[in-house]
Amino acid sequence: MEKGNVLMVCLGNICRSPLAQGIFEQLSKEFSITVDSAGTARYHIGSTPDPRSIKTALNHGIDISKQKARQFTRLDFDSFDYIFVMDLQNLKNVLELSQTEKERSKVKLLLTNEEVEDPYYFGNQGFEIVFNKIEKACKEIIGLWKQ
Ligand code: 4NP
């Protein structure tokens, strides 16, 4: 698999995709690629990540506290080679904005045949589970790039 720019997408861009951005940034330091995240909804535009995501990332040595939430736009189909979504609702929302087969081919669930569940209504433990699932998936992707 070719390396490329990665966009992580969830609903609010304050819980899951900021973690995914932080993790992928750390794992891909040696590649000169762009890693970013966005939400399909606009509720949290401009917000820093949820304190539970910030804390969970920090426990793993990753600082995501300076990220600011933004909404996914059609321009992202041009800027990014891979658009990884966390769940099936995100997948639907992003695909609804696509216009070409090429755009659609960039969009994939981050986990294989599994969703990264929204931890918004969970406690800290939910965020740790989400972190570990995302980290595993990101490592697999980077592993494929290195071959
Ligand atoms: P995220 O979690 O999509 O992982 O950022 C959510 C955060 C906030 C809301 C939904 C999901 N919300 O409805 O406000």
Coordinates of N, CA, C and O and ligand atoms in Angstrom, one line a residue:
M1 N 0.8 -1.2 0.0 CA 0.0 0.0 0.0 C 0.9 1.3 0.0 O 1.9 1.3 0.7
E2 N 0.5 2.2 -0.8 CA 1.3 3.5 -0.9 C 1.0 4.3 0.3 O -0.1 4.4 0.8
K3 N 2.0 5.0 0.8 CA 1.8 6.0 1.9 C 1.0 7.2 1.3 O 1.1 7.5 0.1
G4 N 0.3 7.9 2.2 CA -0.4 9.1 1.7 C -1.0 9.8 2.9 O -0.9 9.5 4.0
N5 N -1.7 11.0 2.5 CA -2.3 11.8 3.6 C -3.5 11.1 4.1 O -4.3 10.6 3.4
V6 N -3.6 11.3 5.5 CA -4.7 10.5 6.2 C -5.6 11.5 6.9 O -5.2 12.4 7.7
L7 N -6.9 11.3 6.7 CA -7.9 12.1 7.5 C -8.7 11.1 8.3 O -9.3 10.1 7.8
M8 N -8.8 11.3 9.6 CA -9.6 10.5 10.5 C -10.9 11.2 10.7 O -10.9 12.4 11.1
V9 N -12.0 10.5 10.6 CA -13.4 11.1 10.7 C -14.3 10.4 11.7 O -14.4 9.2 11.7
C10 N -14.9 11.2 12.6 CA -16.0 10.7 13.4 C -17.1 11.7 13.4 O -17.2 12.5 12.4
L11 N -18.0 11.7 14.4 CA -19.2 12.6 14.3 C -18.8 14.0 14.8 O -19.0 14.9 14.1
G12 N -18.3 14.0 16.0 CA -18.1 15.4 16.6 C -16.7 15.9 16.5 O -16.5 17.1 16.7
N13 N -15.8 15.1 16.1 CA -14.3 15.4 16.0 C -13.8 15.9 17.4 O -12.9 16.8 17.5
I14 N -14.4 15.4 18.5 CA -13.8 15.7 19.8 C -13.4 14.5 20.6 O -12.7 14.6 21.6
C15 N -13.9 13.3 20.3 CA -13.6 12.1 21.0 C -12.7 11.1 20.3 O -11.5 10.9 20.6
R16 N -13.2 10.5 19.2 CA -12.5 9.4 18.6 C -11.5 9.9 17.5 O -10.3 9.5 17.6
S17 N -11.9 10.7 16.6 CA -10.9 11.1 15.5 C -9.7 11.9 16.0 O -8.7 11.8 15.5
P18 N -9.9 12.7 17.1 CA -8.7 13.4 17.6 C -7.7 12.4 18.1 O -6.5 12.5 17.9
L19 N -8.2 11.3 18.8 CA -7.3 10.3 19.3 C -6.6 9.6 18.1 O -5.4 9.4 18.1
A20 N -7.4 9.3 17.0 CA -6.9 8.6 15.9 C -5.8 9.5 15.2 O -4.8 9.0 14.7
Q21 N -6.1 10.8 15.1 CA -5.1 11.7 14.5 C -3.8 11.7 15.3 O -2.7 11.6 14.7
G22 N -3.9 11.8 16.6 CA -2.7 11.9 17.5 C -1.9 10.6 17.4 O -0.7 10.6 17.3
I23 N -2.6 9.5 17.4 CA -1.9 8.2 17.3 C -1.2 8.0 15.9 O -0.1 7.6 15.8
F24 N -2.0 8.3 14.9 CA -1.4 8.2 13.5 C -0.2 9.1 13.3 O 0.8 8.8 12.7
E25 N -0.3 10.3 13.8 CA 0.8 11.3 13.7 C 2.0 10.7 14.3 O 3.1 10.8 13.8
Q26 N 1.9 10.2 15.5 CA 3.0 9.7 16.3 C 3.6 8.5 15.5 O 4.9 8.4 15.4
L27 N 2.8 7.6 15.0 CA 3.3 6.4 14.3 C 3.9 6.7 13.0 O 4.7 5.9 12.5
S28 N 3.5 7.8 12.4 CA 4.0 8.1 11.0 C 5.0 9.2 10.9 O 5.2 9.8 9.9
K29 N 5.6 9.5 12.1 CA 6.6 10.6 12.1 C 7.6 10.6 11.0 O 8.1 11.6 10.5
E30 N 8.1 9.3 10.7 CA 9.2 9.2 9.7 C 8.7 9.5 8.2 O 9.5 9.7 7.3
F31 N 7.4 9.5 8.0 CA 6.8 9.8 6.7 C 6.5 11.3 6.6 O 6.0 11.8 7.6
S32 N 6.7 11.9 5.5 CA 6.3 13.3 5.4 C 4.9 13.3 4.8 O 4.7 13.5 3.6
I33 N 3.9 13.1 5.6 CA 2.5 13.1 5.2 C 1.7 14.0 6.1 O 2.2 14.4 7.2
T34 N 0.6 14.3 5.6 CA -0.4 15.1 6.5 C -1.4 14.2 7.1 O -1.9 13.3 6.5
V35 N -1.5 14.4 8.4 CA -2.6 13.7 9.2 C -3.5 14.7 9.8 O -3.0 15.7 10.4
D36 N -4.8 14.5 9.6 CA -5.7 15.5 10.2 C -7.0 14.7 10.6 O -7.1 13.5 10.4
S37 N -7.9 15.4 11.3 CA -9.2 14.8 11.6 C -10.3 15.8 11.4 O -10.1 17.0 11.4
A38 N -11.5 15.3 11.3 CA -12.7 16.1 11.1 C -13.9 15.4 11.6 O -13.9 14.1 11.8
G39 N -15.0 16.1 11.8 CA -16.3 15.5 12.2 C -17.3 15.7 11.1 O -17.2 16.7 10.4
T40 N -18.3 14.8 11.0 CA -19.3 15.0 10.0 C -20.3 16.0 10.5 O -21.0 16.7 9.7
A41 N -20.4 16.2 11.8 CA -21.4 17.2 12.4 C -20.7 18.5 12.7 O -19.4 18.6 12.7
R42 N -21.5 19.5 12.9 CA -20.9 20.8 13.2 C -21.0 21.3 14.6 O -20.6 22.4 15.0
Y43 N -21.5 20.4 15.5 CA -21.8 20.8 16.9 C -20.5 21.4 17.6 O -20.7 22.3 18.4
H44 N -19.4 20.9 17.3 CA -18.2 21.2 18.2 C -17.1 21.9 17.4 O -16.0 22.0 17.9
I45 N -17.4 22.5 16.3 CA -16.4 23.2 15.5 C -15.7 24.2 16.4 O -16.3 25.0 17.2
G46 N -14.3 24.2 16.3 CA -13.5 25.1 17.1 C -13.1 24.6 18.5 O -12.3 25.1 19.2
S47 N -13.8 23.5 19.0 CA -13.5 23.0 20.3 C -12.3 22.1 20.4 O -11.9 21.5 19.4
T48 N -11.6 22.2 21.5 CA -10.5 21.2 21.7 C -11.1 19.9 22.1 O -12.3 19.8 22.4
P49 N -10.3 18.8 22.0 CA -10.9 17.5 22.2 C -11.5 17.3 23.6 O -11.1 18.1 24.5
D50 N -12.4 16.4 23.8 CA -13.0 16.0 25.0 C -11.9 15.7 26.0 O -10.9 15.1 25.7
P51 N -12.0 16.3 27.3 CA -11.0 16.1 28.3 C -10.6 14.6 28.5 O -9.4 14.3 28.8
R52 N -11.5 13.7 28.3 CA -11.2 12.3 28.5 C -10.3 11.8 27.4 O -9.5 10.9 27.6
S53 N -10.5 12.3 26.2 CA -9.6 11.9 25.1 C -8.2 12.5 25.3 O -7.2 11.8 25.1
I54 N -8.2 13.7 25.7 CA -6.9 14.4 26.0 C -6.1 13.6 27.1 O -4.9 13.3 26.9
K55 N -6.8 13.2 28.1 CA -6.2 12.5 29.3 C -5.7 11.1 28.8 O -4.6 10.7 29.1
T56 N -6.6 10.4 28.1 CA -6.2 9.1 27.6 C -5.0 9.1 26.7 O -4.1 8.3 26.9
A57 N -4.9 10.1 25.8 CA -3.8 10.2 24.9 C -2.5 10.5 25.7 O -1.5 9.9 25.5
L58 N -2.7 11.4 26.7 CA -1.5 11.8 27.5 C -0.9 10.6 28.3 O 0.3 10.5 28.4
N59 N -1.8 9.8 28.8 CA -1.4 8.6 29.4 C -0.5 7.7 28.5 O 0.3 6.9 29.0
H60 N -0.7 7.9 27.2 CA 0.1 7.1 26.3 C 1.2 8.0 25.6 O 1.8 7.6 24.6
G61 N 1.5 9.1 26.2 CA 2.5 10.0 25.8 C 2.2 10.8 24.5 O 3.1 11.3 23.9
I62 N 0.9 11.0 24.3 CA 0.6 11.8 23.1 C -0.2 13.0 23.5 O -1.2 12.9 24.2
D63 N 0.2 14.2 23.0 CA -0.5 15.4 23.3 C -1.5 15.8 22.2 O -1.0 16.2 21.1
I64 N -2.8 15.7 22.5 CA -3.7 16.1 21.4 C -4.5 17.4 21.9 O -5.5 17.8 21.2
S65 N -4.0 18.0 22.9 CA -4.7 19.2 23.5 C -4.8 20.4 22.6 O -5.7 21.2 22.9
K66 N -4.0 20.5 21.6 CA -4.0 21.7 20.8 C -4.8 21.5 19.5 O -5.0 22.4 18.7
Q67 N -5.4 20.3 19.4 CA -6.3 20.1 18.2 C -7.6 21.0 18.3 O -8.0 21.2 19.4
K68 N -8.1 21.4 17.2 CA -9.4 22.1 17.2 C -10.3 21.4 16.2 O -10.0 21.0 15.1
A69 N -11.6 21.1 16.7 CA -12.5 20.4 15.9 C -12.9 21.2 14.6 O -13.1 22.4 14.7
R70 N -13.1 20.5 13.5 CA -13.6 21.1 12.3 C -14.5 20.1 11.6 O -14.6 18.9 12.0
Q71 N -15.3 20.6 10.7 CA -16.3 19.8 10.0 C -15.7 19.2 8.7 O -14.9 20.0 8.0
F72 N -16.0 18.0 8.4 CA -15.6 17.4 7.1 C -16.2 18.2 5.9 O -17.4 18.6 6.0
T73 N -15.4 18.5 4.9 CA -16.0 19.2 3.7 C -15.6 18.4 2.5 O -14.7 17.6 2.5
R74 N -16.2 18.7 1.4 CA -15.9 18.0 0.1 C -14.5 18.2 -0.3 O -13.9 17.4 -1.0
L75 N -13.8 19.4 0.1 CA -12.4 19.6 -0.3 C -11.5 18.5 0.3 O -10.5 18.3 -0.3
D76 N -12.0 17.9 1.4 CA -11.1 16.8 2.0 C -10.9 15.7 1.0 O -9.9 15.0 1.1
F77 N -11.8 15.5 0.1 CA -11.6 14.4 -0.9 C -10.4 14.6 -1.7 O -9.8 13.7 -2.2
D78 N -10.1 15.9 -2.0 CA -8.9 16.2 -2.8 C -7.6 16.2 -1.9 O -6.6 15.8 -2.4
S79 N -7.7 16.7 -0.7 CA -6.5 16.8 0.2 C -6.0 15.5 0.7 O -4.8 15.5 1.1
F80 N -6.8 14.5 0.8 CA -6.4 13.3 1.5 C -6.5 12.1 0.6 O -7.4 12.0 -0.3
D81 N -5.6 11.1 0.8 CA -5.5 9.9 0.1 C -6.3 8.8 0.8 O -6.9 7.9 0.1
Y82 N -6.4 8.9 2.1 CA -7.1 7.9 2.9 C -8.1 8.7 3.9 O -7.6 9.6 4.6
I83 N -9.3 8.3 3.8 CA -10.3 8.9 4.7 C -10.9 7.8 5.6 O -11.6 6.9 5.1
F84 N -10.4 7.7 6.8 CA -10.8 6.6 7.7 C -11.9 7.0 8.6 O -11.7 8.0 9.4
V85 N -13.0 6.3 8.6 CA -14.2 6.7 9.4 C -14.3 5.7 10.5 O -13.9 4.6 10.4
M86 N -14.9 6.2 11.6 CA -14.9 5.4 12.9 C -16.1 4.4 12.9 O -16.0 3.3 13.4
D87 N -17.3 4.8 12.3 CA -18.5 4.0 12.4 C -19.3 4.1 11.1 O -19.0 4.9 10.2
L88 N -20.3 3.3 11.0 CA -21.1 3.2 9.8 C -21.9 4.4 9.5 O -22.2 4.7 8.4
Q89 N -22.3 5.1 10.6 CA -23.0 6.4 10.4 C -22.0 7.4 9.7 O -22.4 8.2 8.8
N90 N -20.8 7.5 10.2 CA -19.8 8.4 9.6 C -19.6 8.0 8.1 O -19.4 8.9 7.3
L91 N -19.5 6.7 7.9 CA -19.3 6.2 6.5 C -20.4 6.7 5.6 O -20.1 7.2 4.5
K92 N -21.6 6.6 6.1 CA -22.8 7.0 5.3 C -22.7 8.5 5.1 O -22.9 9.0 3.9
N93 N -22.4 9.3 6.1 CA -22.4 10.7 6.0 C -21.3 11.2 5.0 O -21.5 12.1 4.2
V94 N -20.1 10.6 5.1 CA -19.1 11.0 4.2 C -19.4 10.6 2.7 O -19.2 11.3 1.8
L95 N -19.9 9.3 2.6 CA -20.2 8.9 1.2 C -21.3 9.7 0.6 O -21.3 9.9 -0.7
E96 N -22.2 10.2 1.4 CA -23.3 11.1 0.8 C -22.7 12.4 0.2 O -23.3 12.9 -0.7
L97 N -21.5 12.8 0.6 CA -20.9 14.0 0.1 C -20.0 13.7 -1.1 O -19.5 14.6 -1.8
S98 N -19.8 12.4 -1.4 CA -18.9 12.0 -2.5 C -19.6 12.2 -3.8 O -20.8 12.1 -3.9
Q99 N -18.8 12.4 -4.9 CA -19.4 12.6 -6.2 C -18.8 11.6 -7.2 O -19.4 11.4 -8.3
T100 N -17.6 11.1 -6.9 CA -17.0 10.2 -7.9 C -16.5 8.9 -7.3 O -16.4 8.8 -6.1
E101 N -16.3 7.9 -8.1 CA -15.8 6.6 -7.7 C -14.4 6.8 -7.0 O -14.2 6.1 -6.0
K102 N -13.6 7.7 -7.5 CA -12.3 7.9 -6.9 C -12.4 8.4 -5.5 O -11.7 8.0 -4.6
E103 N -13.4 9.4 -5.3 CA -13.6 9.9 -3.9 C -14.1 8.7 -3.0 O -13.6 8.6 -1.9
R104 N -15.0 8.0 -3.5 CA -15.5 6.9 -2.7 C -14.5 5.8 -2.3 O -14.5 5.3 -1.2
S105 N -13.5 5.6 -3.2 CA -12.5 4.6 -3.0 C -11.5 5.0 -1.9 O -10.8 4.2 -1.3
K106 N -11.5 6.3 -1.5 CA -10.7 6.7 -0.4 C -11.2 6.5 1.0 O -10.5 6.6 2.0
V107 N -12.5 6.2 1.0 CA -13.2 6.1 2.3 C -13.3 4.7 2.8 O -13.8 3.8 2.1
K108 N -12.8 4.5 4.0 CA -12.9 3.1 4.6 C -13.1 3.2 6.1 O -12.7 4.2 6.8
L109 N -13.7 2.2 6.7 CA -13.8 2.0 8.1 C -12.4 1.8 8.6 O -11.6 1.1 8.0
L110 N -12.0 2.5 9.7 CA -10.7 2.4 10.3 C -10.4 0.9 10.7 O -9.4 0.4 10.4
L111 N -11.4 0.3 11.4 CA -11.2 -1.1 11.8 C -11.8 -1.9 10.7 O -12.7 -1.5 10.0
T112 N -11.3 -3.2 10.6 CA -11.8 -4.1 9.6 C -13.1 -4.7 10.1 O -13.1 -5.4 11.1
N113 N -14.2 -4.4 9.4 CA -15.5 -5.0 9.7 C -15.9 -4.8 11.2 O -16.6 -5.6 11.8
E114 N -15.5 -3.7 11.7 CA -15.9 -3.3 13.1 C -15.9 -1.8 13.2 O -15.2 -1.1 12.6
E115 N -16.8 -1.4 14.1 CA -16.9 0.1 14.4 C -16.1 0.5 15.6 O -15.9 -0.3 16.5
V116 N -15.6 1.7 15.6 CA -15.1 2.3 16.8 C -16.3 3.0 17.4 O -16.7 4.0 17.0
E117 N -16.8 2.4 18.5 CA -18.0 2.9 19.1 C -17.8 4.3 19.7 O -16.7 4.6 20.3
D118 N -18.8 5.1 19.7 CA -18.7 6.4 20.3 C -18.6 6.3 21.8 O -19.5 5.8 22.4
P119 N -17.5 6.8 22.4 CA -17.3 6.7 23.8 C -17.9 7.9 24.6 O -17.7 7.9 25.8
Y120 N -18.6 8.8 23.9 CA -19.1 10.0 24.5 C -19.8 9.8 25.8 O -19.6 10.6 26.8
Y121 N -20.6 8.8 25.8 CA -21.5 8.5 27.0 C -20.8 7.5 28.0 O -21.5 7.0 28.9
F122 N -19.6 7.1 27.7 CA -18.9 6.1 28.5 C -18.0 6.8 29.5 O -17.7 8.0 29.3
G123 N -17.4 6.1 30.4 CA -16.4 6.6 31.3 C -15.0 6.5 30.7 O -14.9 6.2 29.6
N124 N -14.0 6.8 31.5 CA -12.7 6.9 31.1 C -12.2 5.5 30.5 O -11.4 5.5 29.6
Q125 N -12.8 4.4 31.0 CA -12.4 3.1 30.6 C -12.8 2.9 29.1 O -12.0 2.3 28.3
G126 N -13.9 3.5 28.7 CA -14.3 3.4 27.3 C -13.3 4.1 26.4 O -13.1 3.6 25.3
F127 N -12.8 5.2 26.9 CA -11.8 5.9 26.1 C -10.5 5.1 25.9 O -9.8 5.1 24.9
E128 N -10.1 4.4 27.0 CA -8.9 3.5 26.9 C -9.1 2.4 25.9 O -8.3 2.1 25.1
I129 N -10.4 1.8 25.9 CA -10.7 0.7 24.9 C -10.6 1.3 23.5 O -10.0 0.7 22.6
V130 N -11.2 2.5 23.3 CA -11.2 3.1 22.0 C -9.7 3.4 21.6 O -9.3 3.1 20.4
F131 N -8.9 3.9 22.5 CA -7.5 4.2 22.2 C -6.8 2.9 21.7 O -6.2 2.9 20.6
N132 N -7.0 1.8 22.4 CA -6.3 0.6 22.0 C -6.8 0.0 20.7 O -5.9 -0.4 19.9
K133 N -8.1 0.1 20.4 CA -8.6 -0.3 19.1 C -8.0 0.5 18.0 O -7.6 0.0 17.0
I134 N -8.0 1.8 18.2 CA -7.5 2.7 17.2 C -6.0 2.5 16.9 O -5.5 2.4 15.8
E135 N -5.3 2.4 18.0 CA -3.8 2.2 17.9 C -3.5 0.9 17.1 O -2.6 0.9 16.2
K136 N -4.2 -0.2 17.4 CA -4.0 -1.4 16.7 C -4.2 -1.3 15.2 O -3.4 -1.7 14.4
A137 N -5.3 -0.6 14.9 CA -5.6 -0.4 13.5 C -4.6 0.4 12.8 O -4.2 0.1 11.6
C138 N -4.2 1.5 13.5 CA -3.2 2.4 12.8 C -1.8 1.7 12.6 O -1.2 1.9 11.6
K139 N -1.5 0.8 13.6 CA -0.2 0.1 13.4 C -0.3 -0.9 12.2 O 0.7 -1.1 11.5
E140 N -1.5 -1.5 12.0 CA -1.7 -2.4 10.9 C -1.5 -1.6 9.6 O -0.9 -2.1 8.7
I141 N -2.1 -0.4 9.5 CA -2.0 0.4 8.3 C -0.5 0.8 8.0 O 0.0 0.6 6.9
I142 N 0.1 1.3 9.0 CA 1.5 1.7 8.9 C 2.4 0.5 8.5 O 3.3 0.6 7.7
G143 N 2.1 -0.7 9.1 CA 2.8 -1.9 8.7 C 2.7 -2.3 7.3 O 3.6 -2.7 6.6
L144 N 1.5 -2.0 6.7 CA 1.3 -2.3 5.3 C 2.1 -1.3 4.4 O 2.6 -1.7 3.4
W145 N 2.2 -0.1 4.9 CA 2.9 0.9 4.1 C 4.4 0.6 4.1 O 5.1 0.9 3.1
K146 N 4.9 0.0 5.1 CA 6.4 -0.2 5.2 C 6.9 -1.4 4.3 O 8.0 -1.5 4.1
Q147 N 5.9 -2.2 3.9 CA 6.4 -3.4 3.2 C 6.9 -3.0 1.8 O 6.4 -2.1 1.2
Ligands
4NP1 P1 -17.0 11.8 18.5 O1 -18.0 11.7 19.7 O2 -17.8 11.6 17.3 O3 -16.1 10.6 18.7 O4 -16.3 13.1 18.6 C1 -19.1 12.5 19.9 C2 -18.9 13.7 20.6 C3 -20.0 14.5 20.7 C4 -21.3 14.2 20.2 C5 -21.4 13.0 19.5 C6 -20.3 12.2 19.4 N1 -22.4 14.9 20.4 O5 -23.5 14.5 20.0 O6 -22.3 16.1 20.9

